[in-house]
PDB file of C-alpha atoms in Angstrom:
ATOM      1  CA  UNK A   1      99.062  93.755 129.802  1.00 94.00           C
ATOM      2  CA  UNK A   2      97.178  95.626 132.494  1.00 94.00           C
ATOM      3  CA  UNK A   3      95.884  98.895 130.806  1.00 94.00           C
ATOM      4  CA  UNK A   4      96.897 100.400 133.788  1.00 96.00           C
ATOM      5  CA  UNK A   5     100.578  99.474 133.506  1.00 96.00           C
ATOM      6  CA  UNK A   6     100.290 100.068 129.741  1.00 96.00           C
ATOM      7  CA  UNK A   7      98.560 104.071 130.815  1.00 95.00           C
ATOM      8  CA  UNK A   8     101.795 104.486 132.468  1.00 96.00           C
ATOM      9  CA  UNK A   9     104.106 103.638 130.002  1.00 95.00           C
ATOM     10  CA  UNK A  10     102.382 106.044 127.296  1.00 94.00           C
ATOM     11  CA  UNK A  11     102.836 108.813 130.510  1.00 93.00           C
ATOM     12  CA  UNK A  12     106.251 108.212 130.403  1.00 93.00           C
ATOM     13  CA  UNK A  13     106.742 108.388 126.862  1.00 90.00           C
ATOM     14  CA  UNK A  14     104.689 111.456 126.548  1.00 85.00           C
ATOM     15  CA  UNK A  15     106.742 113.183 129.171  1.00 84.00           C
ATOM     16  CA  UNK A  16     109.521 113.535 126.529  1.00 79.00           C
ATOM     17  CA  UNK A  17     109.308 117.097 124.809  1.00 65.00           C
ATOM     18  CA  UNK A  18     110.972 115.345 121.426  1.00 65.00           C
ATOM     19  CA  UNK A  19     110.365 111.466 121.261  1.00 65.00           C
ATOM     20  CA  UNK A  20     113.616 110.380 120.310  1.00 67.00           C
ATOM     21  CA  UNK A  21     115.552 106.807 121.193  1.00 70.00           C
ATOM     22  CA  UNK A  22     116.458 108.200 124.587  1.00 79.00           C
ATOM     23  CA  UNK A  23     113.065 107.371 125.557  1.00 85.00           C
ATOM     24  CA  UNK A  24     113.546 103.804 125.221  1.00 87.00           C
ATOM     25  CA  UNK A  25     116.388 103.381 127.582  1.00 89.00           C
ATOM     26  CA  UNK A  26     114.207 105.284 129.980  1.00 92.00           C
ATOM     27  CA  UNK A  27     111.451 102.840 129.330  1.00 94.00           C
ATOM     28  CA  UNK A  28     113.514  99.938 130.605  1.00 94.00           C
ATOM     29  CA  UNK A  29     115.033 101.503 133.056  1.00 94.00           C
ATOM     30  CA  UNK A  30     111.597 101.891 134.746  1.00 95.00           C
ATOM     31  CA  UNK A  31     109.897  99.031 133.431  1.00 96.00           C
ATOM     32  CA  UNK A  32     112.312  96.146 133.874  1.00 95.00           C
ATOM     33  CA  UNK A  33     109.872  93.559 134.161  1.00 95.00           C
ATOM     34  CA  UNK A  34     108.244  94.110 130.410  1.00 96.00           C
ATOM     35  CA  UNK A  35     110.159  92.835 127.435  1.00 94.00           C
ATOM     36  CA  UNK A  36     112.244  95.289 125.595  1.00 92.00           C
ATOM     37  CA  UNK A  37     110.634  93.902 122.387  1.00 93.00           C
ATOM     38  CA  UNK A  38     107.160  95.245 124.334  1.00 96.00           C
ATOM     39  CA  UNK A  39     108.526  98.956 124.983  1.00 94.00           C
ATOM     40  CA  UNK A  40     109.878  99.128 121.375  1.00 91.00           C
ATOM     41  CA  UNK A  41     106.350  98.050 120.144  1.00 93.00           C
ATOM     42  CA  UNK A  42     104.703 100.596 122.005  1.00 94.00           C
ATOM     43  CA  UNK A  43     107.544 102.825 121.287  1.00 90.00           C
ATOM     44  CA  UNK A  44     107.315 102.982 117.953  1.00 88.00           C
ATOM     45  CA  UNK A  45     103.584 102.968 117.638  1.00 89.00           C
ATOM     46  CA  UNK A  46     103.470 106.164 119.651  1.00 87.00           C
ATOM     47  CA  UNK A  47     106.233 107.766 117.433  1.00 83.00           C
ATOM     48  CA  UNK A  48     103.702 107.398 113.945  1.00 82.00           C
ATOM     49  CA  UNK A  49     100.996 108.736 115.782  1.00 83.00           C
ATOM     50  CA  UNK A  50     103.216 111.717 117.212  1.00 80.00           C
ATOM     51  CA  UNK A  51     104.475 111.946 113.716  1.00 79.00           C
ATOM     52  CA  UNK A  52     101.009 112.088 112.265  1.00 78.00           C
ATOM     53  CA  UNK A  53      99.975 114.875 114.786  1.00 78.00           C
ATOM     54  CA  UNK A  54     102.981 117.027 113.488  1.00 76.00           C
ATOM     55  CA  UNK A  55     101.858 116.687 110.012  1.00 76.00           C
ATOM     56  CA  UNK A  56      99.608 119.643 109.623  1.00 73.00           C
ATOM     57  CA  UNK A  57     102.334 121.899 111.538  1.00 73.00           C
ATOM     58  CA  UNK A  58     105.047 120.713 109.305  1.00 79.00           C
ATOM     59  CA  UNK A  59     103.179 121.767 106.428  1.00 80.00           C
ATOM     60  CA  UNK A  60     102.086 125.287 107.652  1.00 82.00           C
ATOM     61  CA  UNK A  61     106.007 126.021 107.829  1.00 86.00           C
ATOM     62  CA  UNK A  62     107.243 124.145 105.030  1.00 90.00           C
ATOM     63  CA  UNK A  63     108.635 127.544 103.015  1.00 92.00           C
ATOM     64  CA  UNK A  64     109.864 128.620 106.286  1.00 93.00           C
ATOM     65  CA  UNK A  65     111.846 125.220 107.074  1.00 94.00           C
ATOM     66  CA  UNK A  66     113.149 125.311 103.807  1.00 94.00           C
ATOM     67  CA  UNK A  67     114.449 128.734 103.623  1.00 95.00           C
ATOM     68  CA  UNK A  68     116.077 128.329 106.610  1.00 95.00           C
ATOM     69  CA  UNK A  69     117.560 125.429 104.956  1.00 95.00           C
ATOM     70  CA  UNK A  70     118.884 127.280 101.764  1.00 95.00           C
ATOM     71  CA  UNK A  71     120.620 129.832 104.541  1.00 95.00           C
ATOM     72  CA  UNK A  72     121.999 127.877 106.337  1.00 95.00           C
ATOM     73  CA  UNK A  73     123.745 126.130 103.357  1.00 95.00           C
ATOM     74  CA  UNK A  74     125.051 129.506 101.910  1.00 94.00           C
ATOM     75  CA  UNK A  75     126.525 130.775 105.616  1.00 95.00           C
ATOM     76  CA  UNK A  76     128.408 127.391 105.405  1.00 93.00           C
ATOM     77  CA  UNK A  77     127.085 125.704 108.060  1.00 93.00           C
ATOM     78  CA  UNK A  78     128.246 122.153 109.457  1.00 94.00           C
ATOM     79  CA  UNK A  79     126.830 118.954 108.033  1.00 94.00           C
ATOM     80  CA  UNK A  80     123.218 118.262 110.258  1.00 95.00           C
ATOM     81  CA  UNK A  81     121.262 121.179 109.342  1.00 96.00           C
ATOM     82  CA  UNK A  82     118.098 119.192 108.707  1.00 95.00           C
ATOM     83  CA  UNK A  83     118.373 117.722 111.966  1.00 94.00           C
ATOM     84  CA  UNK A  84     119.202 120.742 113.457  1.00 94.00           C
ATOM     85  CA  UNK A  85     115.843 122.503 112.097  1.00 93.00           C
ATOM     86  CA  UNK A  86     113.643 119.245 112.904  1.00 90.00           C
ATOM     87  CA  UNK A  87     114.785 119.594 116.253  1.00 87.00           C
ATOM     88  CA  UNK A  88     114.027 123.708 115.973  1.00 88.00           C
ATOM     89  CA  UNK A  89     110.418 122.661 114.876  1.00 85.00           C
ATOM     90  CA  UNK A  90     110.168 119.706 117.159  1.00 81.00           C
ATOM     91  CA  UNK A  91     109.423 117.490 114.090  1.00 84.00           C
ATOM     92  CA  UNK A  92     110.499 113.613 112.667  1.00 83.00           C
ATOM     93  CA  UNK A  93     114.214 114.117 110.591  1.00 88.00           C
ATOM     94  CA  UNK A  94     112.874 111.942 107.992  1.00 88.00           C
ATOM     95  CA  UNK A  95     109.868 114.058 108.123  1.00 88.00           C
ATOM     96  CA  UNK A  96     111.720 117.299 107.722  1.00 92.00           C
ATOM     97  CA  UNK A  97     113.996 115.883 105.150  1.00 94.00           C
ATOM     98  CA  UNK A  98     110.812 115.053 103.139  1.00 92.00           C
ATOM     99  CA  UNK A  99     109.694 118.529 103.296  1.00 93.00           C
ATOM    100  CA  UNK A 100     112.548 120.148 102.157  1.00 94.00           C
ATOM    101  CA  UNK A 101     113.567 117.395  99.330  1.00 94.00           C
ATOM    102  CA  UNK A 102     110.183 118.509  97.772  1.00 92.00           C
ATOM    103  CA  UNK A 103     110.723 121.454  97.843  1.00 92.00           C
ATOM    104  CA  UNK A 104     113.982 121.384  96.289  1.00 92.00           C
ATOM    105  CA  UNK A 105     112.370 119.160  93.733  1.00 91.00           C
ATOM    106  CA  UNK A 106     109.534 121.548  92.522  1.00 89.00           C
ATOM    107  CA  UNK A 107     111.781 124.369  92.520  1.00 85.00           C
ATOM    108  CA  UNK A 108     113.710 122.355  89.601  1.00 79.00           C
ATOM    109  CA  UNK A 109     110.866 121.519  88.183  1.00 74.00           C
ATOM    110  CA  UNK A 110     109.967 124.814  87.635  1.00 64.00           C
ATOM    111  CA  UNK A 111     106.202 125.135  85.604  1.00 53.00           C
ATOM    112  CA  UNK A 112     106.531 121.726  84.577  1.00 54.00           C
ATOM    113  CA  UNK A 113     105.611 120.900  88.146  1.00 59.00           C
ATOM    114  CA  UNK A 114     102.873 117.153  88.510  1.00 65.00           C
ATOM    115  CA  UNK A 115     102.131 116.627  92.264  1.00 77.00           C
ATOM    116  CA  UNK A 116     102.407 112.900  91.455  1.00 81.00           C
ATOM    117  CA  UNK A 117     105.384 113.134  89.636  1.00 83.00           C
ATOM    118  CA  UNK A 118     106.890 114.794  92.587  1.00 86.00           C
ATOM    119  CA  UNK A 119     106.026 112.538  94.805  1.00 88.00           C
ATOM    120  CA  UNK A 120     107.154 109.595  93.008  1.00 90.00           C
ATOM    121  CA  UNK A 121     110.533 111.239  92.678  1.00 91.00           C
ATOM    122  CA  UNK A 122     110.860 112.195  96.134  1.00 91.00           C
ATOM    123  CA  UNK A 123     110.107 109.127  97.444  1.00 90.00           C
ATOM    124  CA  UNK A 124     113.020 107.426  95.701  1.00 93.00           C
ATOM    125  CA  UNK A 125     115.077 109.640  96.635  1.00 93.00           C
ATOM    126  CA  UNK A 126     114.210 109.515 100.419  1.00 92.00           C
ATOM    127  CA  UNK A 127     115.296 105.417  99.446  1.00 91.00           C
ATOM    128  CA  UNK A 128     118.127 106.147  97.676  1.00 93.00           C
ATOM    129  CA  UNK A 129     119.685 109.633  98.459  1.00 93.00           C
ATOM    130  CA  UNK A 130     122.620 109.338  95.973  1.00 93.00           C
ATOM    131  CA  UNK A 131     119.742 109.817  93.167  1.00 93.00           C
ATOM    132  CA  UNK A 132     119.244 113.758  94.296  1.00 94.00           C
ATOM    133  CA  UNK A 133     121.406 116.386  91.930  1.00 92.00           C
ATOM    134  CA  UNK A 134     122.643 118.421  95.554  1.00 93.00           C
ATOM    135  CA  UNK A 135     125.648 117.023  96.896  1.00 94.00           C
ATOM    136  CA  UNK A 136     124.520 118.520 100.268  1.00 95.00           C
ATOM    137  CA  UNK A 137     121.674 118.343 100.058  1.00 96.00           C
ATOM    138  CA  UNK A 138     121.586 114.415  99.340  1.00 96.00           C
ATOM    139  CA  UNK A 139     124.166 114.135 102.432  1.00 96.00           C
ATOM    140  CA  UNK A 140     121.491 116.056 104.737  1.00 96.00           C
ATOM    141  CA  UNK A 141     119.020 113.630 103.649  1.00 95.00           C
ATOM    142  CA  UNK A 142     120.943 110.570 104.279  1.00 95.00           C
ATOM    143  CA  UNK A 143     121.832 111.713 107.823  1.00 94.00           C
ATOM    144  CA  UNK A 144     118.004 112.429 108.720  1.00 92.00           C
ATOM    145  CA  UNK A 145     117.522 108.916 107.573  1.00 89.00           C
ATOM    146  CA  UNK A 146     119.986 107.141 109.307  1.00 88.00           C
ATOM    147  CA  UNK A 147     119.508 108.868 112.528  1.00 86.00           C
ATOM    148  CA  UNK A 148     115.207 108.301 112.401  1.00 83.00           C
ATOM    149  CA  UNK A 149     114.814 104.942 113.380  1.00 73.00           C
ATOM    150  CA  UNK A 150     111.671 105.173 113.521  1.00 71.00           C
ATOM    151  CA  UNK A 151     109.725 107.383 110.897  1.00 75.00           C
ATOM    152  CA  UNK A 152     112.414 106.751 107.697  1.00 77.00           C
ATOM    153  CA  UNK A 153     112.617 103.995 105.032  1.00 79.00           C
ATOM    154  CA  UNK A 154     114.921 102.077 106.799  1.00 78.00           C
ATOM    155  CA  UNK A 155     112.548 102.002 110.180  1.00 79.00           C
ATOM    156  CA  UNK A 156     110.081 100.615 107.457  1.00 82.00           C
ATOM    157  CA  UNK A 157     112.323  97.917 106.072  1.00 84.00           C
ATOM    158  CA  UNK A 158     113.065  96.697 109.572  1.00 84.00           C
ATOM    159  CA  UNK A 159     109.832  96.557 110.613  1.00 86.00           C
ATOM    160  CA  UNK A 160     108.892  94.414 107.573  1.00 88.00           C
ATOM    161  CA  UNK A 161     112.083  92.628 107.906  1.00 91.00           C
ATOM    162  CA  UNK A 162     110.712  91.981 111.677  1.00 92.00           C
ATOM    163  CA  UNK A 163     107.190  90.558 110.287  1.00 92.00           C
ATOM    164  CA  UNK A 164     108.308  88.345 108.370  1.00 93.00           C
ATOM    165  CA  UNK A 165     110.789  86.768 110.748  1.00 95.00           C
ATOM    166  CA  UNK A 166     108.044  86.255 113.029  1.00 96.00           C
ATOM    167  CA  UNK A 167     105.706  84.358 110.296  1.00 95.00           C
ATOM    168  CA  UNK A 168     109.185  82.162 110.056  1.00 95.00           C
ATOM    169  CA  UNK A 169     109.031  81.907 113.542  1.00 96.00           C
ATOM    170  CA  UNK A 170     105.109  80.521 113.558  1.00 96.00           C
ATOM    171  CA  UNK A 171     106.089  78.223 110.097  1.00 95.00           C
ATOM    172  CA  UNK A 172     108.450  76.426 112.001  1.00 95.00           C
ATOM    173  CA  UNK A 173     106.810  76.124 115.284  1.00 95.00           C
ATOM    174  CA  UNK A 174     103.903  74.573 113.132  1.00 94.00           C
ATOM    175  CA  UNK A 175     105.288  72.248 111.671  1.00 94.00           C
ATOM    176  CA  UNK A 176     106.767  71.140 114.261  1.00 93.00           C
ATOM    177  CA  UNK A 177     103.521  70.577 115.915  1.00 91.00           C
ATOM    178  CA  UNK A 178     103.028  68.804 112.821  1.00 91.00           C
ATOM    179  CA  UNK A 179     100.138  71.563 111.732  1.00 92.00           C
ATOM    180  CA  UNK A 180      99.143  71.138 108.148  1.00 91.00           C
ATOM    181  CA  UNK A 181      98.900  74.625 106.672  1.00 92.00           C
ATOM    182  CA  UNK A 182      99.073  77.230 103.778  1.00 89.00           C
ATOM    183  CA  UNK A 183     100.815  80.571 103.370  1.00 88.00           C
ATOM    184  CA  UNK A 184      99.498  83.795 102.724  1.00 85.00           C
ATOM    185  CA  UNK A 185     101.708  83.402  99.318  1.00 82.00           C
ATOM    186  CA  UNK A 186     100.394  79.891  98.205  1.00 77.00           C
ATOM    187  CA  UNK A 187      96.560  81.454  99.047  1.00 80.00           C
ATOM    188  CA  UNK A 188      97.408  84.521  96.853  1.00 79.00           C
ATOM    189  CA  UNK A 189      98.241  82.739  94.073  1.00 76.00           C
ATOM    190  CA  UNK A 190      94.845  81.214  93.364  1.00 70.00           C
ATOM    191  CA  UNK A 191      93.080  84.543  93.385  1.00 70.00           C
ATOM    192  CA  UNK A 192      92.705  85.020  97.183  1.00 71.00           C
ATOM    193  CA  UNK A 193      93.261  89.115  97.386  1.00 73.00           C
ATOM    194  CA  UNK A 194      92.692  89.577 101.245  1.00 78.00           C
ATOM    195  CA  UNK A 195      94.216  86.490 102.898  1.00 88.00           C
ATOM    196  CA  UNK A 196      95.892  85.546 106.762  1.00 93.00           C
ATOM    197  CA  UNK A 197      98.867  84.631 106.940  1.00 94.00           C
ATOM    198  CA  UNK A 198      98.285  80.876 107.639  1.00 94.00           C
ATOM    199  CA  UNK A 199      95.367  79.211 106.712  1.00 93.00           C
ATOM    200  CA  UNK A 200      94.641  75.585 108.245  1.00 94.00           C
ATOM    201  CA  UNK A 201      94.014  72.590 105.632  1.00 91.00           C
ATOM    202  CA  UNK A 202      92.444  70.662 108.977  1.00 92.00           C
ATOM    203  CA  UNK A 203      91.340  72.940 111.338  1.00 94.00           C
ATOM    204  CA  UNK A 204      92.927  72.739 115.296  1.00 95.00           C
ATOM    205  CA  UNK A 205      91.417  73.505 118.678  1.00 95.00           C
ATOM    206  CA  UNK A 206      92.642  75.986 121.453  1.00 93.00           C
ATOM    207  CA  UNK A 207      90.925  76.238 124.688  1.00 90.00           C
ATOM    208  CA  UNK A 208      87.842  74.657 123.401  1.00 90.00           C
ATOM    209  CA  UNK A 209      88.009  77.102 120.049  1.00 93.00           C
ATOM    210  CA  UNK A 210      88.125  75.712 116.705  1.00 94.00           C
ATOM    211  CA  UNK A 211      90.676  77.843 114.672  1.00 96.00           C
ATOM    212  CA  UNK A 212      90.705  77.902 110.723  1.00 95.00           C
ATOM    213  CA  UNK A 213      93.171  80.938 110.300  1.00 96.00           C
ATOM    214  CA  UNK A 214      95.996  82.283 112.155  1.00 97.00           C
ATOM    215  CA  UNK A 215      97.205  85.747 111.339  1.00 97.00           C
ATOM    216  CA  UNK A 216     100.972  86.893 113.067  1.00 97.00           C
ATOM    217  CA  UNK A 217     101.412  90.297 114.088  1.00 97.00           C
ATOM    218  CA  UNK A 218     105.155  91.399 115.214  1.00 96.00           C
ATOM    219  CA  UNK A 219     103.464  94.190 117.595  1.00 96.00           C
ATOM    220  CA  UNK A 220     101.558  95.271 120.732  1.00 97.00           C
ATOM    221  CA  UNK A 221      98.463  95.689 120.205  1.00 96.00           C
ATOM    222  CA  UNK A 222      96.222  98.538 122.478  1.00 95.00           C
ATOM    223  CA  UNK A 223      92.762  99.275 121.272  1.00 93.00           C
ATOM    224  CA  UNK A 224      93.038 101.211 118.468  1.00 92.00           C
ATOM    225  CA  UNK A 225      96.073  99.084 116.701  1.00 94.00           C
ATOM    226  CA  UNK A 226      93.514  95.782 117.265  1.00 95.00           C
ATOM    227  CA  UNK A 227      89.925  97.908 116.088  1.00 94.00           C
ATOM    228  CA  UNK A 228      92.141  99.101 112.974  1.00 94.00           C
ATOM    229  CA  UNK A 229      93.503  95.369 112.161  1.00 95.00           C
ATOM    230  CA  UNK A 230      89.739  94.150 112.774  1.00 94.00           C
ATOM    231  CA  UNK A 231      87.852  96.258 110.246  1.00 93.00           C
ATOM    232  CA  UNK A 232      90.249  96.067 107.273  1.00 93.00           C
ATOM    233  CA  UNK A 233      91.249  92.835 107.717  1.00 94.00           C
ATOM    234  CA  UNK A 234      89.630  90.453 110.470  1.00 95.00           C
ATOM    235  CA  UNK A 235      86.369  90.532 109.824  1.00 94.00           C
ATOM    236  CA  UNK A 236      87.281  89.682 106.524  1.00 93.00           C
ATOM    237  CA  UNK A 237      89.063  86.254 107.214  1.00 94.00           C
ATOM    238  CA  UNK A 238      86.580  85.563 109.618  1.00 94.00           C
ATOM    239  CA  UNK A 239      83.562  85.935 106.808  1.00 93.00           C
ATOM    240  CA  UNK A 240      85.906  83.543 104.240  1.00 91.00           C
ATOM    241  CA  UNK A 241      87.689  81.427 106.139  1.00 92.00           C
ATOM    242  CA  UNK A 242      85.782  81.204 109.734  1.00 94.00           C
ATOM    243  CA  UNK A 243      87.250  81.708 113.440  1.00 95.00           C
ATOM    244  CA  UNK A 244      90.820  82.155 113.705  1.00 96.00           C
ATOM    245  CA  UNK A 245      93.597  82.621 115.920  1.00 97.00           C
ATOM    246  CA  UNK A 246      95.442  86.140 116.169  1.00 97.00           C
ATOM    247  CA  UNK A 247      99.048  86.405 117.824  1.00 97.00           C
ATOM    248  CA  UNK A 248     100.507  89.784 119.146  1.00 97.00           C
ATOM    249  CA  UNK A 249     104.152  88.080 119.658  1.00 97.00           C
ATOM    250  CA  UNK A 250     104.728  91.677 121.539  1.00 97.00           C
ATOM    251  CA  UNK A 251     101.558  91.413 123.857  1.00 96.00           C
ATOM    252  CA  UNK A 252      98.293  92.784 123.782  1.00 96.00           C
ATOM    253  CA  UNK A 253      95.896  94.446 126.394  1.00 96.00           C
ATOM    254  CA  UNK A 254      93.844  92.546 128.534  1.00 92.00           C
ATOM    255  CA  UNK A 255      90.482  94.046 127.671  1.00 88.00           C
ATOM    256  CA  UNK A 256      91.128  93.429 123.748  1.00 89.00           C
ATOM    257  CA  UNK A 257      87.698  90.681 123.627  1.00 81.00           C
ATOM    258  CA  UNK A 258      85.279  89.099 125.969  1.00 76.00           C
ATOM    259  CA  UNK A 259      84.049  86.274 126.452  1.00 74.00           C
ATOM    260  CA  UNK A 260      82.023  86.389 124.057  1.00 79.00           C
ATOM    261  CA  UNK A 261      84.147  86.913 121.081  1.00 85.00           C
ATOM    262  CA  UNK A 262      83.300  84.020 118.631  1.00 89.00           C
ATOM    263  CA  UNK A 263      84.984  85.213 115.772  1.00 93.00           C
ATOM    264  CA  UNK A 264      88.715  84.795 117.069  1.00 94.00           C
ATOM    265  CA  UNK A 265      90.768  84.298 120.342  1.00 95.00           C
ATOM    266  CA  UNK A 266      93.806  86.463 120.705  1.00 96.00           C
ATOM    267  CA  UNK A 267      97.425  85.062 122.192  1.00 96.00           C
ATOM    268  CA  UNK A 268     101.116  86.530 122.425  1.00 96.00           C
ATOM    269  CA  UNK A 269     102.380  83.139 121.299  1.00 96.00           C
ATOM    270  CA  UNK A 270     101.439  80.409 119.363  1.00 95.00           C
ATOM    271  CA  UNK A 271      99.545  77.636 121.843  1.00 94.00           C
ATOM    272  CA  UNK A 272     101.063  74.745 123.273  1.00 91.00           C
ATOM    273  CA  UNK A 273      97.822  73.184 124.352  1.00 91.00           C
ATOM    274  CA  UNK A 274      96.382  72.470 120.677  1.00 92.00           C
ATOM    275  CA  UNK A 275      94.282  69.860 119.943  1.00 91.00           C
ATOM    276  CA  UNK A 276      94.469  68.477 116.212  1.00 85.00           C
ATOM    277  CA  UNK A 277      91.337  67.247 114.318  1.00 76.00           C
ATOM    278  CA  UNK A 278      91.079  64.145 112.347  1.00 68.00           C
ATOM    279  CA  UNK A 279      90.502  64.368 108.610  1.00 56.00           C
TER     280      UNK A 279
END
């Protein structure tokens, strides 16, 4: 993708006071040439780092939120009132919910308050609301995370769900090349912590590039996605295993490597034009 097409799409998202699912339909409706799996990518990416921005601000009115909370329970107010306040406070629901379970939390706690207890606790309950003692208060909770689809546990399981139907996706297409390969499970289990998710018994060549590794990534990828993936776990294959092959199955922008990237080449699909070496 152009970065200038890809500037405008982040314009468009950022003209949204709340980023909320609206956005997407907006997205499409001004981009109909890019891929709706594209605009979700880039979507969602911009919603954790709006998220992560809001972080420090949720904090600084944590008692606040929450005391709103408790009054707004006790005046009998209609189901939504986390929502209501994330809104107020223009932050995630799953985000607000989180404060506000913890909160609840260390106030039963009492003194026998652990910070990593708590958060333990809270997180399974942010999984599983039917595990918190407030009847309301769990029903508050499991509205915030059925509404976020983006920053809740269920956004998360999707998004797995998504990343490994994708690595499906590349298994089968391999073999049906007829590509001899390993998973990223089979390498684990001989002692291999940091692995790809395919790695090549008999290496294959793309575009004149001999590829030992192909890792799949169910994503756009701008700049700062593709530096992140490349120091924590590129550079690693690329040290064990040798050059590779990364795919962005959502796209990538244009300006990701040069031409003088040896380490890896970088596609949106797995290559039809492979060439495959002789033991």
């Amino acid at each position: 993708m152009k970065i200038e097409l890809y500037n405008e799409i982040l314009s468009t998202i950022n003209g949204f006071k709340r980023i909320n699912i609206e956005c997407i339909e907006v997205l499409e409706q001004k981009f109909p040439k890019v891929k709706h799996g594209t605009l979700n990518s880039i979507f969602s990416s911009e919603v954790q780092k709006w998220t992560k921005s809001k972080f420090a601000k949720a904090q600084d009115s944590a008692n606040e939120i929450y005391n709103k909370y408790k009054q707004s329970i006790q005046s009998g107010a209609v189901p939504g009132v986390i929502m209501r306040l994330a809104d107020e406070y223009e932050l995630p629901y799953s985000l607000t919910a989180k404060i506000i379970l913890t909160k609840h939390v260390v106030e039963g706690q009492g003194d026998a308050n652990n910070d990593n207890h708590t958060m333990q606790l809270v997180k399974k309950q942010l999984r599983n609301t039917t595990l918190i003692n407030d009847k309301q208060l769990a029903y508050e909770v499991f509205l915030c995370t059925t509404f976020d689809d983006q920053y809740s546990p269920t956004s998360e399981i999707i998004r797995m769900s998504l990343g490994q139907q994708y690595e499906i996706k590349l298994y089968k297409q391999m073999e049906k090349c007829g590509i001899v390969f390993r998973t990223e499970e089979y390498m684990r289990k001989f002692g291999f912590d940091k692995t790809p998710d395919v790695k090549l018994e008999i290496p294959i060549v793309v575009d004149g590039f001999i590829i030992h590794w192909i890792e799949s990534k169910a994503r756009f990828a701008d700049s700062e996605i593709h530096q992140d993936y490349l120091k924590n776990q590129y550079i690693s294959y690329w040290n064990r295993f040798g050059p590779g092959l990364i795919i962005y199955w959502f796209g990538y922008l244009d300006d990701l490597t040069d031409s003088d990237e040896k380490r890896f080449i970088i596609r949106d699909r797995l290559p039809t034009n492979i060439l495959k070496l002789n033991k």
